[in-house]
């Protein structure tokens, strides 16, 4: 199985901050990474697919980058509604998809 | 708009089975594969398997082979997840999620619409 390791597991930030979340794959996975946002008690929501493509309707302050084993989700100016947990997912090893353990973004 | 509506919470005893439903609307049911993902309390996301609503073919994660069955009913646009031989470690929220790819043949694992989740609690 391909392991996805996210760091940090949590971070504290303020409204207006730029934050970067990291996801590392246990082997090269090209650009087969998605990012999801999950708020408490809610289902995940896709933000980024194929490492850097913004899902329709997602604010442009979210961006993704990376290829191979190292990937980053960036939020350019943190908004109050962005405080949530973020998961990366690899879709390289189809269909045994795996997720990272999540990064919680707190105030 | 695309909607996936799941059945309500369940409480089961160890050894029992549970069947969760996921009713789709707002798109052509047979044009998008459906995945099932579970999340134990306070934990991450775990992919369980996928069903093609068009032909009914399935692929399950190795971890769940032999215990999981995914089916669909095209007359009601509903997919089902059945998990048997439940144990306490199966206590989780189960989600159905639509594959973004508009194809009855291909899927890529990009999950663009999710059900609201169904909590299954397993306790003696």
PDB file of C-alpha atoms in Angstrom:
ATOM      1  CA  UNK A   1       0.000   0.000   0.000  1.00  0.00           C
ATOM      2  CA  UNK A   2       1.066   3.559  -0.645  1.00  0.00           C
ATOM      3  CA  UNK A   3       1.297   5.477   2.627  1.00  0.00           C
ATOM      4  CA  UNK A   4       0.445   9.159   2.756  1.00  0.00           C
ATOM      5  CA  UNK A   5       1.990  11.126   5.618  1.00  0.00           C
ATOM      6  CA  UNK A   6       0.729  14.599   6.417  1.00  0.00           C
ATOM      7  CA  UNK A   7       2.505  17.245   8.421  1.00  0.00           C
ATOM      8  CA  UNK A   8       1.976  18.868  10.737  1.00  0.00           C
ATOM      9  CA  UNK A   9      -0.862  16.969  12.414  1.00  0.00           C
ATOM     10  CA  UNK A  10      -2.226  20.295  13.610  1.00  0.00           C
ATOM     11  CA  UNK A  11      -1.360  23.950  13.377  1.00  0.00           C
ATOM     12  CA  UNK A  12      -2.572  27.183  14.867  1.00  0.00           C
ATOM     13  CA  UNK A  13      -3.027  30.197  12.647  1.00  0.00           C
ATOM     14  CA  UNK A  14      -4.819  33.510  12.459  1.00  0.00           C
ATOM     15  CA  UNK A  15      -7.264  34.969   9.981  1.00  0.00           C
ATOM     16  CA  UNK A  16      -5.288  36.433   7.093  1.00  0.00           C
ATOM     17  CA  UNK A  17      -2.288  34.123   7.523  1.00  0.00           C
ATOM     18  CA  UNK A  18      -0.814  32.141   4.668  1.00  0.00           C
ATOM     19  CA  UNK A  19      -0.576  28.460   5.582  1.00  0.00           C
ATOM     20  CA  UNK A  20       0.996  25.491   3.869  1.00  0.00           C
ATOM     21  CA  UNK A  21       0.150  21.875   4.575  1.00  0.00           C
ATOM     22  CA  UNK A  22       2.393  19.039   3.452  1.00  0.00           C
ATOM     23  CA  UNK A  23       1.700  15.493   2.291  1.00  0.00           C
ATOM     24  CA  UNK A  24       4.423  12.961   1.512  1.00  0.00           C
ATOM     25  CA  UNK A  25       3.861   9.700  -0.364  1.00  0.00           C
ATOM     26  CA  UNK A  26       5.807   6.528   0.405  1.00  0.00           C
ATOM     27  CA  UNK A  27       6.642   6.176  -3.289  1.00  0.00           C
ATOM     28  CA  UNK A  28       6.446   8.341  -6.373  1.00  0.00           C
ATOM     29  CA  UNK A  29       2.847   8.936  -7.429  1.00  0.00           C
ATOM     30  CA  UNK A  30       3.293  11.489 -10.211  1.00  0.00           C
ATOM     31  CA  UNK A  31       0.503  14.079  -9.642  1.00  0.00           C
ATOM     32  CA  UNK A  32      -2.174  11.678  -8.429  1.00  0.00           C
ATOM     33  CA  UNK A  33      -3.106  13.591  -5.295  1.00  0.00           C
ATOM     34  CA  UNK A  34      -6.352  15.165  -4.152  1.00  0.00           C
ATOM     35  CA  UNK A  35      -7.005  17.430  -1.181  1.00  0.00           C
ATOM     36  CA  UNK A  36     -10.206  17.486   0.881  1.00  0.00           C
ATOM     37  CA  UNK A  37     -11.516  19.772   3.601  1.00  0.00           C
ATOM     38  CA  UNK A  38     -13.650  18.384   6.411  1.00  0.00           C
ATOM     39  CA  UNK A  39     -15.495  20.357   9.078  1.00  0.00           C
ATOM     40  CA  UNK A  40     -16.740  18.720  12.293  1.00  0.00           C
ATOM     41  CA  UNK A  41     -19.760  16.507  11.738  1.00  0.00           C
ATOM     42  CA  UNK A  42     -19.693  17.048   7.975  1.00  0.00           C
ATOM     43  CA  UNK A  43     -18.604  15.042   4.965  1.00  0.00           C
ATOM     44  CA  UNK A  44     -15.316  15.872   3.271  1.00  0.00           C
ATOM     45  CA  UNK A  45     -15.313  18.304   0.366  1.00  0.00           C
ATOM     46  CA  UNK A  46     -12.871  18.114  -2.502  1.00  0.00           C
ATOM     47  CA  UNK A  47     -10.710  21.210  -2.969  1.00  0.00           C
ATOM     48  CA  UNK A  48      -7.918  20.179  -5.308  1.00  0.00           C
ATOM     49  CA  UNK A  49      -7.567  17.262  -7.719  1.00  0.00           C
ATOM     50  CA  UNK A  50      -4.587  16.064  -9.728  1.00  0.00           C
ATOM     51  CA  UNK A  51      -2.273  17.886  -7.301  1.00  0.00           C
ATOM     52  CA  UNK A  52      -2.954  21.412  -8.574  1.00  0.00           C
ATOM     53  CA  UNK A  53      -6.363  21.660 -10.258  1.00  0.00           C
ATOM     54  CA  UNK A  54      -8.910  23.723  -8.372  1.00  0.00           C
ATOM     55  CA  UNK A  55     -12.324  22.059  -8.059  1.00  0.00           C
ATOM     56  CA  UNK A  56     -15.178  24.162  -9.464  1.00  0.00           C
ATOM     57  CA  UNK A  57     -16.587  26.509  -6.868  1.00  0.00           C
ATOM     58  CA  UNK A  58     -13.581  26.400  -4.544  1.00  0.00           C
ATOM     59  CA  UNK A  59     -12.125  29.827  -3.676  1.00  0.00           C
ATOM     60  CA  UNK A  60      -8.908  30.755  -5.449  1.00  0.00           C
ATOM     61  CA  UNK A  61      -7.081  31.274  -2.139  1.00  0.00           C
ATOM     62  CA  UNK A  62      -6.636  27.489  -2.151  1.00  0.00           C
ATOM     63  CA  UNK A  63      -3.868  26.096  -4.311  1.00  0.00           C
ATOM     64  CA  UNK A  64      -2.003  22.822  -4.636  1.00  0.00           C
ATOM     65  CA  UNK A  65       1.453  21.945  -5.863  1.00  0.00           C
ATOM     66  CA  UNK A  66       3.900  19.101  -6.025  1.00  0.00           C
ATOM     67  CA  UNK A  67       4.749  15.982  -7.965  1.00  0.00           C
ATOM     68  CA  UNK A  68       6.414  12.682  -7.242  1.00  0.00           C
ATOM     69  CA  UNK A  69       6.398  12.228  -3.473  1.00  0.00           C
ATOM     70  CA  UNK A  70       5.965  15.711  -1.995  1.00  0.00           C
ATOM     71  CA  UNK A  71       2.796  17.751  -2.178  1.00  0.00           C
ATOM     72  CA  UNK A  72       1.572  21.002  -0.656  1.00  0.00           C
ATOM     73  CA  UNK A  73      -1.818  22.565  -0.082  1.00  0.00           C
ATOM     74  CA  UNK A  74      -1.592  26.322   0.430  1.00  0.00           C
ATOM     75  CA  UNK A  75      -4.185  28.777   1.657  1.00  0.00           C
ATOM     76  CA  UNK A  76      -3.113  32.288   0.726  1.00  0.00           C
ATOM     77  CA  UNK A  77      -5.180  34.236   3.257  1.00  0.00           C
ATOM     78  CA  UNK A  78      -6.911  32.141   5.906  1.00  0.00           C
ATOM     79  CA  UNK A  79     -10.598  32.909   6.364  1.00  0.00           C
ATOM     80  CA  UNK A  80     -12.762  32.012   9.391  1.00  0.00           C
ATOM     81  CA  UNK A  81     -14.538  29.298   7.395  1.00  0.00           C
ATOM     82  CA  UNK A  82     -11.205  27.610   6.564  1.00  0.00           C
ATOM     83  CA  UNK A  83     -10.651  26.299  10.090  1.00  0.00           C
ATOM     84  CA  UNK A  84     -11.095  22.583   9.466  1.00  0.00           C
ATOM     85  CA  UNK A  85      -9.207  19.344   8.951  1.00  0.00           C
ATOM     86  CA  UNK A  86      -7.528  18.730   5.604  1.00  0.00           C
ATOM     87  CA  UNK A  87      -6.804  15.315   4.102  1.00  0.00           C
ATOM     88  CA  UNK A  88      -4.671  14.348   1.139  1.00  0.00           C
ATOM     89  CA  UNK A  89      -5.523  11.264  -0.935  1.00  0.00           C
ATOM     90  CA  UNK A  90      -3.491   9.320  -3.483  1.00  0.00           C
ATOM     91  CA  UNK A  91      -5.248   8.003  -6.571  1.00  0.00           C
ATOM     92  CA  UNK A  92      -2.135   6.493  -8.178  1.00  0.00           C
ATOM     93  CA  UNK A  93      -2.730   3.011  -6.819  1.00  0.00           C
ATOM     94  CA  UNK A  94      -6.160   2.410  -8.327  1.00  0.00           C
ATOM     95  CA  UNK A  95      -8.458   1.531  -6.801  1.00  0.00           C
ATOM     96  CA  UNK A  96      -6.797   0.984  -3.420  1.00  0.00           C
ATOM     97  CA  UNK A  97      -6.877   4.677  -2.641  1.00  0.00           C
ATOM     98  CA  UNK A  98      -5.337   5.838   0.621  1.00  0.00           C
ATOM     99  CA  UNK A  99      -5.662   9.023   2.611  1.00  0.00           C
ATOM    100  CA  UNK A 100      -3.322  10.885   4.880  1.00  0.00           C
ATOM    101  CA  UNK A 101      -4.160  11.107   8.574  1.00  0.00           C
ATOM    102  CA  UNK A 102      -5.162  14.753   8.296  1.00  0.00           C
ATOM    103  CA  UNK A 103      -3.974  18.184   9.382  1.00  0.00           C
ATOM    104  CA  UNK A 104      -6.216  20.176  11.695  1.00  0.00           C
ATOM    105  CA  UNK A 105      -6.061  23.932  11.178  1.00  0.00           C
ATOM    106  CA  UNK A 106      -7.073  25.735  14.363  1.00  0.00           C
ATOM    107  CA  UNK A 107      -7.434  29.313  15.407  1.00  0.00           C
TER     108      UNK A 107
ATOM    109  CA  UNK B   1     -28.011  19.613  -7.932  1.00  0.00           C
ATOM    110  CA  UNK B   2     -26.164  16.409  -7.168  1.00  0.00           C
ATOM    111  CA  UNK B   3     -27.314  14.808  -3.927  1.00  0.00           C
ATOM    112  CA  UNK B   4     -26.434  11.617  -2.142  1.00  0.00           C
ATOM    113  CA  UNK B   5     -28.763  10.874   0.760  1.00  0.00           C
ATOM    114  CA  UNK B   6     -27.857   8.073   3.137  1.00  0.00           C
ATOM    115  CA  UNK B   7     -29.924   6.028   5.545  1.00  0.00           C
ATOM    116  CA  UNK B   8     -29.978   6.723   9.260  1.00  0.00           C
ATOM    117  CA  UNK B   9     -27.764   5.693  12.129  1.00  0.00           C
ATOM    118  CA  UNK B  10     -27.577   2.054  13.170  1.00  0.00           C
ATOM    119  CA  UNK B  11     -26.695   0.261  16.395  1.00  0.00           C
ATOM    120  CA  UNK B  12     -25.550  -3.310  16.018  1.00  0.00           C
ATOM    121  CA  UNK B  13     -24.196  -6.096  18.197  1.00  0.00           C
ATOM    122  CA  UNK B  14     -20.878  -7.785  17.452  1.00  0.00           C
ATOM    123  CA  UNK B  15     -21.263 -10.486  14.826  1.00  0.00           C
ATOM    124  CA  UNK B  16     -24.263  -8.860  13.189  1.00  0.00           C
ATOM    125  CA  UNK B  17     -24.501  -7.291   9.737  1.00  0.00           C
ATOM    126  CA  UNK B  18     -25.476  -3.801   8.684  1.00  0.00           C
ATOM    127  CA  UNK B  19     -26.803  -2.478   5.386  1.00  0.00           C
ATOM    128  CA  UNK B  20     -26.481   1.210   4.563  1.00  0.00           C
ATOM    129  CA  UNK B  21     -28.214   2.853   1.611  1.00  0.00           C
ATOM    130  CA  UNK B  22     -27.212   5.835  -0.516  1.00  0.00           C
ATOM    131  CA  UNK B  23     -29.819   7.373  -2.817  1.00  0.00           C
ATOM    132  CA  UNK B  24     -28.517   9.493  -5.686  1.00  0.00           C
ATOM    133  CA  UNK B  25     -30.280  12.334  -7.462  1.00  0.00           C
ATOM    134  CA  UNK B  26     -29.501  15.286  -9.712  1.00  0.00           C
ATOM    135  CA  UNK B  27     -27.417  13.401 -12.263  1.00  0.00           C
ATOM    136  CA  UNK B  28     -27.461  10.278 -14.429  1.00  0.00           C
ATOM    137  CA  UNK B  29     -27.072   7.493 -11.886  1.00  0.00           C
ATOM    138  CA  UNK B  30     -25.306   5.074 -14.230  1.00  0.00           C
ATOM    139  CA  UNK B  31     -22.686   7.585 -15.386  1.00  0.00           C
ATOM    140  CA  UNK B  32     -20.654   7.858 -12.190  1.00  0.00           C
ATOM    141  CA  UNK B  33     -19.083   5.180 -10.023  1.00  0.00           C
ATOM    142  CA  UNK B  34     -19.833   5.288  -6.304  1.00  0.00           C
ATOM    143  CA  UNK B  35     -17.196   4.762  -3.603  1.00  0.00           C
ATOM    144  CA  UNK B  36     -17.641   3.920   0.056  1.00  0.00           C
ATOM    145  CA  UNK B  37     -15.331   5.477   2.638  1.00  0.00           C
ATOM    146  CA  UNK B  38     -15.425   5.043   6.388  1.00  0.00           C
ATOM    147  CA  UNK B  39     -14.152   7.166   9.255  1.00  0.00           C
ATOM    148  CA  UNK B  40     -13.725   5.832  12.760  1.00  0.00           C
ATOM    149  CA  UNK B  41     -14.349   8.338  15.565  1.00  0.00           C
ATOM    150  CA  UNK B  42     -11.629  10.990  15.579  1.00  0.00           C
ATOM    151  CA  UNK B  43      -9.703   9.144  12.870  1.00  0.00           C
ATOM    152  CA  UNK B  44      -8.858   9.503   9.204  1.00  0.00           C
ATOM    153  CA  UNK B  45     -10.589   8.306   6.062  1.00  0.00           C
ATOM    154  CA  UNK B  46     -10.456   4.720   4.843  1.00  0.00           C
ATOM    155  CA  UNK B  47     -11.462   3.663   1.325  1.00  0.00           C
ATOM    156  CA  UNK B  48     -13.621   0.525   1.345  1.00  0.00           C
ATOM    157  CA  UNK B  49     -14.570  -0.120  -2.244  1.00  0.00           C
ATOM    158  CA  UNK B  50     -16.306   0.975  -5.411  1.00  0.00           C
ATOM    159  CA  UNK B  51     -19.373  -0.004  -7.395  1.00  0.00           C
ATOM    160  CA  UNK B  52     -20.249   0.733 -10.991  1.00  0.00           C
ATOM    161  CA  UNK B  53     -23.970   1.537 -10.958  1.00  0.00           C
ATOM    162  CA  UNK B  54     -24.141   0.799 -14.681  1.00  0.00           C
ATOM    163  CA  UNK B  55     -23.235  -2.882 -14.611  1.00  0.00           C
ATOM    164  CA  UNK B  56     -23.008  -3.515 -10.886  1.00  0.00           C
ATOM    165  CA  UNK B  57     -19.329  -4.529 -10.936  1.00  0.00           C
ATOM    166  CA  UNK B  58     -17.449  -3.997  -7.699  1.00  0.00           C
ATOM    167  CA  UNK B  59     -13.916  -3.787  -6.345  1.00  0.00           C
ATOM    168  CA  UNK B  60     -13.280  -4.018  -2.625  1.00  0.00           C
ATOM    169  CA  UNK B  61     -10.308  -3.022  -0.524  1.00  0.00           C
ATOM    170  CA  UNK B  62      -8.360  -6.104   0.479  1.00  0.00           C
ATOM    171  CA  UNK B  63      -8.959  -5.358   4.145  1.00  0.00           C
ATOM    172  CA  UNK B  64     -12.708  -5.849   3.716  1.00  0.00           C
ATOM    173  CA  UNK B  65     -12.730  -8.745   1.246  1.00  0.00           C
ATOM    174  CA  UNK B  66     -15.155 -11.416   2.374  1.00  0.00           C
ATOM    175  CA  UNK B  67     -17.048  -9.099   4.737  1.00  0.00           C
ATOM    176  CA  UNK B  68     -18.326  -6.383   2.410  1.00  0.00           C
ATOM    177  CA  UNK B  69     -20.923  -6.406  -0.341  1.00  0.00           C
ATOM    178  CA  UNK B  70     -21.891  -3.443  -2.498  1.00  0.00           C
ATOM    179  CA  UNK B  71     -25.001  -3.559  -4.636  1.00  0.00           C
ATOM    180  CA  UNK B  72     -27.196  -1.162  -6.559  1.00  0.00           C
ATOM    181  CA  UNK B  73     -30.807  -0.759  -7.615  1.00  0.00           C
ATOM    182  CA  UNK B  74     -31.130   1.204 -10.829  1.00  0.00           C
ATOM    183  CA  UNK B  75     -34.907   1.484 -10.435  1.00  0.00           C
ATOM    184  CA  UNK B  76     -34.452   3.679  -7.350  1.00  0.00           C
ATOM    185  CA  UNK B  77     -30.980   5.125  -8.055  1.00  0.00           C
ATOM    186  CA  UNK B  78     -29.722   3.633  -4.820  1.00  0.00           C
ATOM    187  CA  UNK B  79     -26.505   1.885  -3.872  1.00  0.00           C
ATOM    188  CA  UNK B  80     -26.069  -0.266  -0.806  1.00  0.00           C
ATOM    189  CA  UNK B  81     -23.177  -1.212   1.432  1.00  0.00           C
ATOM    190  CA  UNK B  82     -23.474  -4.332   3.561  1.00  0.00           C
ATOM    191  CA  UNK B  83     -20.806  -5.173   6.130  1.00  0.00           C
ATOM    192  CA  UNK B  84     -20.979  -8.453   8.005  1.00  0.00           C
ATOM    193  CA  UNK B  85     -19.328  -9.992  11.075  1.00  0.00           C
ATOM    194  CA  UNK B  86     -19.273  -6.612  12.748  1.00  0.00           C
ATOM    195  CA  UNK B  87     -16.826  -5.947  15.574  1.00  0.00           C
ATOM    196  CA  UNK B  88     -16.360  -2.971  17.841  1.00  0.00           C
ATOM    197  CA  UNK B  89     -13.565  -1.646  15.604  1.00  0.00           C
ATOM    198  CA  UNK B  90     -16.140  -1.203  12.824  1.00  0.00           C
ATOM    199  CA  UNK B  91     -17.809   1.615  14.747  1.00  0.00           C
ATOM    200  CA  UNK B  92     -17.527   4.483  12.290  1.00  0.00           C
ATOM    201  CA  UNK B  93     -19.280   6.923  10.020  1.00  0.00           C
ATOM    202  CA  UNK B  94     -19.735   5.411   6.577  1.00  0.00           C
ATOM    203  CA  UNK B  95     -19.868   7.714   3.557  1.00  0.00           C
ATOM    204  CA  UNK B  96     -20.848   7.118  -0.032  1.00  0.00           C
ATOM    205  CA  UNK B  97     -19.138   9.410  -2.523  1.00  0.00           C
ATOM    206  CA  UNK B  98     -19.461   9.957  -6.251  1.00  0.00           C
ATOM    207  CA  UNK B  99     -16.514   9.629  -8.580  1.00  0.00           C
ATOM    208  CA  UNK B 100     -16.029  12.863 -10.501  1.00  0.00           C
ATOM    209  CA  UNK B 101     -15.462  11.088 -13.826  1.00  0.00           C
ATOM    210  CA  UNK B 102     -18.563  11.122 -16.059  1.00  0.00           C
ATOM    211  CA  UNK B 103     -18.168   7.616 -17.459  1.00  0.00           C
ATOM    212  CA  UNK B 104     -19.812   4.248 -17.031  1.00  0.00           C
ATOM    213  CA  UNK B 105     -16.419   2.650 -17.691  1.00  0.00           C
ATOM    214  CA  UNK B 106     -13.667   4.717 -16.078  1.00  0.00           C
ATOM    215  CA  UNK B 107     -13.116   6.161 -12.641  1.00  0.00           C
ATOM    216  CA  UNK B 108     -10.236   8.070 -11.113  1.00  0.00           C
ATOM    217  CA  UNK B 109     -10.956   8.300  -7.413  1.00  0.00           C
ATOM    218  CA  UNK B 110     -11.705  12.029  -7.354  1.00  0.00           C
ATOM    219  CA  UNK B 111     -14.686  12.183  -4.981  1.00  0.00           C
ATOM    220  CA  UNK B 112     -16.710  15.258  -5.867  1.00  0.00           C
ATOM    221  CA  UNK B 113     -19.983  14.682  -3.999  1.00  0.00           C
ATOM    222  CA  UNK B 114     -20.509  12.941  -0.687  1.00  0.00           C
ATOM    223  CA  UNK B 115     -23.450  11.642   1.283  1.00  0.00           C
ATOM    224  CA  UNK B 116     -24.067  13.061   4.736  1.00  0.00           C
ATOM    225  CA  UNK B 117     -22.657   9.963   6.411  1.00  0.00           C
ATOM    226  CA  UNK B 118     -24.218   7.117   8.402  1.00  0.00           C
ATOM    227  CA  UNK B 119     -22.996   6.341  11.913  1.00  0.00           C
ATOM    228  CA  UNK B 120     -22.797   2.633  12.635  1.00  0.00           C
ATOM    229  CA  UNK B 121     -22.152   1.791  16.269  1.00  0.00           C
ATOM    230  CA  UNK B 122     -21.133  -1.734  17.216  1.00  0.00           C
ATOM    231  CA  UNK B 123     -21.478  -2.585  20.881  1.00  0.00           C
ATOM    232  CA  UNK B 124     -22.597  -5.481  23.027  1.00  0.00           C
TER     233      UNK B 124
END
